[in-house]
Tab-separated table of C-alpha atoms in Angstrom:
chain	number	residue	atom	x	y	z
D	730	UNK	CA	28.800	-39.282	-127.603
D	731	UNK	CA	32.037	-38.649	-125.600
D	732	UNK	CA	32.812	-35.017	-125.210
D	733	UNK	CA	35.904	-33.894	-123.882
D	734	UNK	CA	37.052	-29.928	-122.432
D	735	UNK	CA	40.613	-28.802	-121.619
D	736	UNK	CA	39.918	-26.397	-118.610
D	737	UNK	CA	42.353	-24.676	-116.025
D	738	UNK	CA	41.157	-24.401	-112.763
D	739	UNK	CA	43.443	-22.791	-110.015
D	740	UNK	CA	46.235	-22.363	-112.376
D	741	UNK	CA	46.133	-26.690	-113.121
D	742	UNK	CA	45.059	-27.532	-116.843
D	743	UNK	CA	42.609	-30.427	-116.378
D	744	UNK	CA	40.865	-32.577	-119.034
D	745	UNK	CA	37.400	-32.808	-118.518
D	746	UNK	CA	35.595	-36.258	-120.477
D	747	UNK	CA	31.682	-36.253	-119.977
D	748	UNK	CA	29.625	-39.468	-121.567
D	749	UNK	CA	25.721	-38.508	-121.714
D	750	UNK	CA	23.840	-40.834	-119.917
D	751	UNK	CA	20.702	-40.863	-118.297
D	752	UNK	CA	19.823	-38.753	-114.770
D	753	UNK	CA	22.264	-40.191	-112.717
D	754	UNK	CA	25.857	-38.690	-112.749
D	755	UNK	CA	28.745	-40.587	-112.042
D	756	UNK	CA	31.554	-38.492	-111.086
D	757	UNK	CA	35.494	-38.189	-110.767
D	758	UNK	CA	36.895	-34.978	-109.760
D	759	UNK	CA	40.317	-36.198	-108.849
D	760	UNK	CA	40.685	-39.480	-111.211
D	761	UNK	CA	44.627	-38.887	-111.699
D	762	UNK	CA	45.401	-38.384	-108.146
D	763	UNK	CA	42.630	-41.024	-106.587
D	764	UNK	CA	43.416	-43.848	-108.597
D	765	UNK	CA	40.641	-46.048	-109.888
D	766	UNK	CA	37.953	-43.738	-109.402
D	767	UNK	CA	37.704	-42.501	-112.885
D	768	UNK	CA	37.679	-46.102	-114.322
D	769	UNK	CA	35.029	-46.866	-111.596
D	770	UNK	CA	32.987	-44.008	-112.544
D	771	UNK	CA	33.424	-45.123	-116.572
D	772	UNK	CA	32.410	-48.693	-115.718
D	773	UNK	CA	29.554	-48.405	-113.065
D	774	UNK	CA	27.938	-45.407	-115.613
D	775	UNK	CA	28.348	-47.787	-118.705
D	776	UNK	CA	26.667	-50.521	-116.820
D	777	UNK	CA	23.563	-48.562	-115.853
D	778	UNK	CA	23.319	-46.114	-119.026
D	779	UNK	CA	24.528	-43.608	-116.490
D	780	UNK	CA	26.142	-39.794	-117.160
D	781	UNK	CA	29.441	-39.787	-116.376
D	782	UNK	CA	32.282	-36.784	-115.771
D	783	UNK	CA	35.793	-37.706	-115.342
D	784	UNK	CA	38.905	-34.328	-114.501
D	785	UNK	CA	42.044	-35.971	-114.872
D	786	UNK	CA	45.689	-34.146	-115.125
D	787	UNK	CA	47.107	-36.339	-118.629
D	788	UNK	CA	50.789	-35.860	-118.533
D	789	UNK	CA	51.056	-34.591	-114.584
D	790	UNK	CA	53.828	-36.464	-113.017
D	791	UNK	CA	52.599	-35.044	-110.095
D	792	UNK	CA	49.096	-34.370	-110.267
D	793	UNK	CA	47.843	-31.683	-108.016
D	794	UNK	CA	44.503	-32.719	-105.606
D	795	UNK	CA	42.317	-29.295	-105.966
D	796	UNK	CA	39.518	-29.559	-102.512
D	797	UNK	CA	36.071	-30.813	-104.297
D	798	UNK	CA	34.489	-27.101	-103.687
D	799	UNK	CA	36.822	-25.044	-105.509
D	800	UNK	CA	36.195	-27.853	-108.618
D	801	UNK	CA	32.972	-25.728	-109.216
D	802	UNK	CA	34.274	-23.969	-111.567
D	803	UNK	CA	31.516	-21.977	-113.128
D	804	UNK	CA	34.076	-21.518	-116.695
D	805	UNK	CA	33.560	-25.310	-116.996
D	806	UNK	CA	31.306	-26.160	-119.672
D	807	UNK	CA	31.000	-29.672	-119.338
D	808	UNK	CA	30.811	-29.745	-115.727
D	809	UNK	CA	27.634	-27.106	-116.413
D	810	UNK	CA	26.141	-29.739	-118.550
D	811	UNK	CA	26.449	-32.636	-116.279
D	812	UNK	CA	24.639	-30.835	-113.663
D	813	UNK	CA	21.981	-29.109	-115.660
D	814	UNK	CA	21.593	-33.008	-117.260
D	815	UNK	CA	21.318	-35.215	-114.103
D	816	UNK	CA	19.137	-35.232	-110.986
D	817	UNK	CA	21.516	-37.233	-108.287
D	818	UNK	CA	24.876	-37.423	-108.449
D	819	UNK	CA	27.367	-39.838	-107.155
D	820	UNK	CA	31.032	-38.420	-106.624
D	821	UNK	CA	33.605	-41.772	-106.446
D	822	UNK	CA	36.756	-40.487	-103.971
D	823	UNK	CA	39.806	-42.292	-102.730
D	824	UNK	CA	40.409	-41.733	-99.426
D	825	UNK	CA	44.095	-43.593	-97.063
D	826	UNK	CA	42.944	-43.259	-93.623
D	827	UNK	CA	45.435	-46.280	-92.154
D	828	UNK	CA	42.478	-46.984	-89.493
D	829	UNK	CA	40.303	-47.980	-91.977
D	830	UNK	CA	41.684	-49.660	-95.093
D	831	UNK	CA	38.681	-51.624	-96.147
D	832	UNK	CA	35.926	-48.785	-94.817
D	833	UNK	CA	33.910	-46.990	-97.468
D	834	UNK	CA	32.790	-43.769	-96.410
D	835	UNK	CA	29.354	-42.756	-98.084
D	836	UNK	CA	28.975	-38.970	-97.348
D	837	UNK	CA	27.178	-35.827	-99.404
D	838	UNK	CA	23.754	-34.037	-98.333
D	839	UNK	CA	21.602	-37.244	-99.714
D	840	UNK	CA	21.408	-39.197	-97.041
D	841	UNK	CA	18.463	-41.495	-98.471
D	842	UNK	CA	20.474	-42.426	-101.657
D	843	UNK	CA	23.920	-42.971	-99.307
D	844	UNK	CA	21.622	-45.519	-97.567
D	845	UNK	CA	20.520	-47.415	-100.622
D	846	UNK	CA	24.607	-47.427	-101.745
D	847	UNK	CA	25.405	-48.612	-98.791
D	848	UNK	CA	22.609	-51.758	-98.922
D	849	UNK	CA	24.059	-52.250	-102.691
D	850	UNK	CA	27.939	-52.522	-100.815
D	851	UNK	CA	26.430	-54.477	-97.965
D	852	UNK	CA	24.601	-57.260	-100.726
D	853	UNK	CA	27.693	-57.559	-103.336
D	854	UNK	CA	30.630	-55.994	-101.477
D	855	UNK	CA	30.021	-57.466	-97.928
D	856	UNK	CA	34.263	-57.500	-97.494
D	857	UNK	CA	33.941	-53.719	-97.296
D	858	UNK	CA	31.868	-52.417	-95.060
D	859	UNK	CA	30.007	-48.903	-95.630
D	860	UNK	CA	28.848	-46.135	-92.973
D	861	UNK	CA	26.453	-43.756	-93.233
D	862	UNK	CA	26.384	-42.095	-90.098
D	863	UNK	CA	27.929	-38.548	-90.743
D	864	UNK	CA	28.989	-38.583	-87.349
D	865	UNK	CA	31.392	-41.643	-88.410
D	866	UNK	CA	32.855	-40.341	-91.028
D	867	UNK	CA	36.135	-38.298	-90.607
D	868	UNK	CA	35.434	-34.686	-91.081
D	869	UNK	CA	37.213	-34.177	-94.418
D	870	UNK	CA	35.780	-37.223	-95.626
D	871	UNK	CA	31.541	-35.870	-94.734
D	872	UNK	CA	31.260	-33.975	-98.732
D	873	UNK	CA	28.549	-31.257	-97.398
D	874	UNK	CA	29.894	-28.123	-98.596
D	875	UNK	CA	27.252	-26.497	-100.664
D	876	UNK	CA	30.222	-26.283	-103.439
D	877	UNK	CA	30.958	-28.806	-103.432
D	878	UNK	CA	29.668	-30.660	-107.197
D	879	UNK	CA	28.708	-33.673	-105.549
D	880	UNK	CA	25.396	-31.365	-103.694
D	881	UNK	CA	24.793	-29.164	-106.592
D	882	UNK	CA	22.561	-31.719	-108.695
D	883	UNK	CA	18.880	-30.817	-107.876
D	884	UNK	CA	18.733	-33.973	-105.370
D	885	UNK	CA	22.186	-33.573	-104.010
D	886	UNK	CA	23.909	-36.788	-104.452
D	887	UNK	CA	26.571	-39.117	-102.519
D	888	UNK	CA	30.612	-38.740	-101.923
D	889	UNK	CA	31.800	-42.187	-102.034
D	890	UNK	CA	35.210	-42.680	-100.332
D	891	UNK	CA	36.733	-46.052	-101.282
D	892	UNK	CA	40.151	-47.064	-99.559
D	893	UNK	CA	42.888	-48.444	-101.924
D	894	UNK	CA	42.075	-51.943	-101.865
D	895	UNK	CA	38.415	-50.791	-103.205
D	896	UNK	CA	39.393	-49.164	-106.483
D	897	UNK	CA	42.725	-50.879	-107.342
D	898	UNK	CA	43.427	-54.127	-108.026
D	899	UNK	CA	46.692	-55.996	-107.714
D	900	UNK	CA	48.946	-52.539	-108.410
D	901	UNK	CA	46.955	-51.253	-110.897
D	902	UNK	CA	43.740	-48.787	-111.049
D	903	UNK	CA	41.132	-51.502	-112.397
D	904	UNK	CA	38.398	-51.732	-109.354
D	905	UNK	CA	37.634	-54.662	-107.845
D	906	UNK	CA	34.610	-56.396	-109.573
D	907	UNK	CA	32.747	-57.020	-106.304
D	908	UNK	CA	33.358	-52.607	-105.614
D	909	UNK	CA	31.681	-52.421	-109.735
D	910	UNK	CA	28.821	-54.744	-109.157
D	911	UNK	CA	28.197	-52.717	-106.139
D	912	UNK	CA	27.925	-49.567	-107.286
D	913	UNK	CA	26.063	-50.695	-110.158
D	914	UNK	CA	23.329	-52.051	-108.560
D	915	UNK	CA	22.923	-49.070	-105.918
D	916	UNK	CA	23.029	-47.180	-109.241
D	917	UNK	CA	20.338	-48.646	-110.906
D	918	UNK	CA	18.224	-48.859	-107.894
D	919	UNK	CA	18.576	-45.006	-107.553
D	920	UNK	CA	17.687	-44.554	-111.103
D	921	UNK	CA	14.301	-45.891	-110.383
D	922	UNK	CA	13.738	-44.488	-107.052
D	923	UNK	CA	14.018	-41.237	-109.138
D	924	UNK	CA	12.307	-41.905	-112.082
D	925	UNK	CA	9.163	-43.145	-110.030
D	926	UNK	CA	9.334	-39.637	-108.221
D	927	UNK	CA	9.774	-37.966	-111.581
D	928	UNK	CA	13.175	-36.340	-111.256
């Protein structure tokens, strides 16, 4: 059942939509300023019976991009609930780096699951290619601060930074299917890598 929280965090008034799922969270902290992440994040969770937690800024005509650790707000209900109710999580970003306009990024402090993403990518999404290497990745782009929600899930969980041609297709934010079949399938393989662990 689809939940929803109005919730201010640095003086921005955010909407906050969680859909219960099972214990993988998919997860848009910036879904009006990054766009197609939070449709990505609905589509690849409703695929795989997956939790999913969508902030967007309804209304903003300009909406403002808070830094993913200072989204850990502790005065945010649903956000508590995601984490207390999944084990991994996977945190879809937009990123623009001009260098790199097909190059997903697959950061956060689990570096097994970012490996199994990017074999998912590799399989379905071959026309955009992932790294994994931390040392690769642009600084800003790496998602290992400790507050950052993406690492607070009891097995830490992925950043995913798509480029624009990876979440929007043709103008508008609707991901590319090949990004959504991706994602989906590194989902569900992740869901049973953690169920057969017991998380």
């Amino acid at each position: 059942m689809t939940r929803t929280e109005d919730v201010e965090i640095e003086g921005v008034p955010l909407l906050a939509t969680l859909v219960p799922g099972d214990g993988i969270g998919l997860l848009a902290l910036h879904g009006s300023n990054e766009g197609g992440t939070a449709e990505l994040a609905r589509i690849v969770a409703r695929r795989c019976g997956a939790t999913s937690l969508v902030f967007t800024q309804p209304g903003a005509r300009r909406p403002v991009h808070i830094p993913s650790p200072r989204m850990a707000a502790e005065h945010c209900s649903l956000l508590r609930e995601f984490l207390a109710g999944v084990s991994l999580t996977v945190s879809l970003h937009g990123h623009m780096r001009a260098g790199a306009p097909r190059t997903v990024y697959l950061g956060g402090g689990n570096r097994d699951a970012a490996r199994v993403l990017a074999g998912a990518l590799a399989a379905k999404a071959p026309s955009f290619p992932a790294v994994v290497d931390l040392a690769a990745i642009p600084a800003g782009l790496r998602g290992l601060h400790p507050r950052n929600p993406v690492n607070l899930a009891p097995l830490g969980g992925v950043q995913v930074e798509l480029p624009l041609l990876a979440r929007t297709s043709g103008g508008t934010d609707i991901p590319p299917e090949p990004v959504a079949d991706a994602l989906a399938a590194g989902v569900t393989q992740l869901h049973g890598a953690v169920r057969a662990a017991g998380g």
